[in-house]
PDB file of C-alpha atoms in Angstrom:
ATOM      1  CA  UNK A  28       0.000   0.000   0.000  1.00 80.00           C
ATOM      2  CA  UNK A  29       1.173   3.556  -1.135  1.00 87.00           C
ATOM      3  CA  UNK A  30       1.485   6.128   2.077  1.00 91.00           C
ATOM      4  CA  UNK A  31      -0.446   9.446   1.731  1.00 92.00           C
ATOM      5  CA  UNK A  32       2.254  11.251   2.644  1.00 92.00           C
ATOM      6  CA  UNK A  33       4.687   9.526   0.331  1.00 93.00           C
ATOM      7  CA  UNK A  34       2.219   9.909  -2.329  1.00 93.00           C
ATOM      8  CA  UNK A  35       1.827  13.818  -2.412  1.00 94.00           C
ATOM      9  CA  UNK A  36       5.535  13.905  -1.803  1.00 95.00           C
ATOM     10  CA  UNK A  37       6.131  12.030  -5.272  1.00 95.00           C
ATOM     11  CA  UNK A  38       3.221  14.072  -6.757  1.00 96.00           C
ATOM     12  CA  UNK A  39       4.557  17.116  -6.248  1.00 96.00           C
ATOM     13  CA  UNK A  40       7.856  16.187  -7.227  1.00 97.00           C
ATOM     14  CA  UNK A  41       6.569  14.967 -10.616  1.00 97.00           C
ATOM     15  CA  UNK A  42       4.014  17.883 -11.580  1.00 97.00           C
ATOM     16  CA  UNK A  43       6.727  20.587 -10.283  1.00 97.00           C
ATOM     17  CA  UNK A  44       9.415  18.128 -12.781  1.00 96.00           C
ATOM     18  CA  UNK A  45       7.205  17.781 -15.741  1.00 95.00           C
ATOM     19  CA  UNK A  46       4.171  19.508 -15.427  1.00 95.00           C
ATOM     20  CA  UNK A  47       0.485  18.626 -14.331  1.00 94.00           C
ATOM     21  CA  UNK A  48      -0.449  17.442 -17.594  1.00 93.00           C
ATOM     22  CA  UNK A  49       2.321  14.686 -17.210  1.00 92.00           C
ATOM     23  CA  UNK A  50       1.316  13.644 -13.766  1.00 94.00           C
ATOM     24  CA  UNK A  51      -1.408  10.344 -13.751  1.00 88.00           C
ATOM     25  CA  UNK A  52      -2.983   9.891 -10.256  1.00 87.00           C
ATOM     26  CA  UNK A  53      -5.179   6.750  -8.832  1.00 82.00           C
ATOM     27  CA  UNK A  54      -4.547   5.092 -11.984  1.00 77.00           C
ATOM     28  CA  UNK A  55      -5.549   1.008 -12.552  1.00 75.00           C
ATOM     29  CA  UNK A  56      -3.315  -1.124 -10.556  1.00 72.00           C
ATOM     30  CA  UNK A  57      -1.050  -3.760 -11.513  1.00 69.00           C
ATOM     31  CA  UNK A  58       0.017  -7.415  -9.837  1.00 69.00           C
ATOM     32  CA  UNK A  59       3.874  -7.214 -10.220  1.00 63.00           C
ATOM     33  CA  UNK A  60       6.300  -9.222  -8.792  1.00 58.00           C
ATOM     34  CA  UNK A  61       8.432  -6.384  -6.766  1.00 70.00           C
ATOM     35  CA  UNK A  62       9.494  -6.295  -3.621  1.00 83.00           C
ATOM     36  CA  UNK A  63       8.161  -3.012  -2.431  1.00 85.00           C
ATOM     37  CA  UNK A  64       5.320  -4.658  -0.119  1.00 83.00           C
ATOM     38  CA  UNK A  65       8.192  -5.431   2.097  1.00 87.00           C
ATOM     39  CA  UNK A  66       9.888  -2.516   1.851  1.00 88.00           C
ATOM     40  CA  UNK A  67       6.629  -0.501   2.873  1.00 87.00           C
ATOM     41  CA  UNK A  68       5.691  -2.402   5.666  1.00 87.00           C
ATOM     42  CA  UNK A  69       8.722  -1.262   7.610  1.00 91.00           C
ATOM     43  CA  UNK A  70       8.960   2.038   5.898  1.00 90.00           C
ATOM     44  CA  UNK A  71       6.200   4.043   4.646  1.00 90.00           C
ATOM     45  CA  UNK A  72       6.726   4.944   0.484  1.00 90.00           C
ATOM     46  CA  UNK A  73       4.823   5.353  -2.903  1.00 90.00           C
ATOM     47  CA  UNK A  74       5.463   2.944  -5.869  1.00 87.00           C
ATOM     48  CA  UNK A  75       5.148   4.891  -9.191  1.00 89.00           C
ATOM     49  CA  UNK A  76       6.036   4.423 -12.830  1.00 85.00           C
ATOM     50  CA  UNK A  77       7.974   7.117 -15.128  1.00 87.00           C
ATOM     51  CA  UNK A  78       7.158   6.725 -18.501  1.00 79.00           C
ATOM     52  CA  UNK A  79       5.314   3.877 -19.137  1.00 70.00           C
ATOM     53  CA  UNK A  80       2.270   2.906 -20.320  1.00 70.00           C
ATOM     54  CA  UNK A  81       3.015  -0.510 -21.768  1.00 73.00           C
ATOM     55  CA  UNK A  82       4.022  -3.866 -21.050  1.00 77.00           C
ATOM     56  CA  UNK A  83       5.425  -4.498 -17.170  1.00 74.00           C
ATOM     57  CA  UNK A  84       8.892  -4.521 -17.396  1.00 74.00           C
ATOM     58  CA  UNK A  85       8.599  -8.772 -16.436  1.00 76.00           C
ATOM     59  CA  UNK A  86       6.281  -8.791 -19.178  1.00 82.00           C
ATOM     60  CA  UNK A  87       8.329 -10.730 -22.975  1.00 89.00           C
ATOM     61  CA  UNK A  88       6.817  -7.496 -24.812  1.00 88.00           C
ATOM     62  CA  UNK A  89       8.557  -5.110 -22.841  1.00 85.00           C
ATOM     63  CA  UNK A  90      10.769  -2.350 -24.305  1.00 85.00           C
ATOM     64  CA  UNK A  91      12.289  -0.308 -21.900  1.00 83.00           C
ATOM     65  CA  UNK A  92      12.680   3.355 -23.121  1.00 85.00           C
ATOM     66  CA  UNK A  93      16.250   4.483 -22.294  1.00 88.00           C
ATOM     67  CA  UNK A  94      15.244   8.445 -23.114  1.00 89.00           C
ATOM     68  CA  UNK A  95      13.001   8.012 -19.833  1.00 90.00           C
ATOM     69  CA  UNK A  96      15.981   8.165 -17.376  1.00 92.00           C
ATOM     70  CA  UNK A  97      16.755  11.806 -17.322  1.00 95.00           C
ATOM     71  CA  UNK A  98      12.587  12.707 -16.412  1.00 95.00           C
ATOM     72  CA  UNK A  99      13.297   9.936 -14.088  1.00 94.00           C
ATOM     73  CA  UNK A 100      16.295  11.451 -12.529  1.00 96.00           C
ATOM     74  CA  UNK A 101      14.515  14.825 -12.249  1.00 97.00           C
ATOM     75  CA  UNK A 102      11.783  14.134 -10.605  1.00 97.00           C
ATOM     76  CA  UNK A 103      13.964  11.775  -7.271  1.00 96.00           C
ATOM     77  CA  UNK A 104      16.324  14.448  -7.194  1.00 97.00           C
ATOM     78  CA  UNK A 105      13.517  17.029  -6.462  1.00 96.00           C
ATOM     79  CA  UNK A 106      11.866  14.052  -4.499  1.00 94.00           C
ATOM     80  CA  UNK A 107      15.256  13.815  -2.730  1.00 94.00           C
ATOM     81  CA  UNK A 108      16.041  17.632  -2.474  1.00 94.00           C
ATOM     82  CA  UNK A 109      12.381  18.993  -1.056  1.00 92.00           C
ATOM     83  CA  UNK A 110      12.337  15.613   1.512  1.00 88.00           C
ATOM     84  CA  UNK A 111      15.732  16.500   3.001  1.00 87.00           C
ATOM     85  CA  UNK A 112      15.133  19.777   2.834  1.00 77.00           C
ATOM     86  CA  UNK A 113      12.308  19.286   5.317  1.00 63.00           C
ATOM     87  CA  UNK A 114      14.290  17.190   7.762  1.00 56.00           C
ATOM     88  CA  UNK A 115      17.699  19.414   7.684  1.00 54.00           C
ATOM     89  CA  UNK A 116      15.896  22.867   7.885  1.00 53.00           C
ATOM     90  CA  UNK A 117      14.227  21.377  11.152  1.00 53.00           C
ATOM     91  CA  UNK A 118      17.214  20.288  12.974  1.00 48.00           C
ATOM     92  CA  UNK A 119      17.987  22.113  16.385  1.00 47.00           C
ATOM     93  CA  UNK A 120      21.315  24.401  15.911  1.00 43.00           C
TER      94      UNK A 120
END
């Protein structure tokens, strides 16, 4: 299960990366074999896709779109920059 908070965290980083037009929310869900279920039940997150609106990358007809990784890139860097942003600019002095 996606986290609220991680979700609007990734949303914002996405529309303020590429633009609201870009950004998909509450879209049909998918059974993939990942490993984030774990992941999330320790520590909250949001899974999301970049890019894609095709085959799952397990899938036999999946083409993996190397021009993807620099929209990619953007948007967890500005994930990574506002989120420790938050947590730095709070520390005691």
């Amino acid at each position: 299960m996606n986290h609220p908070v991680a979700v609007a965290a990734v949303t914002a980083s996405a529309t303020r990366t590429t633009g609201t037009d870009r950004v998909h929310e509450n879209t049909r869900g998918i059974m993939a074999p990942e490993d984030f279920s774990e992941f999330s039940a320790r520590v909250p997150g949001a899974f999301f896709f970049v890019g894609h609106d095709t085959a799952t990358p397990h899938h036999p007809e999946f083409v993996f779109d190397a021009e993807i990784f620099p929209v990619g890139a953007e948007i967890f860097a500005d994930l990574a920059k506002t989120r420790t942003s938050k947590t730095l600019n709070s520390r005691p002095d």
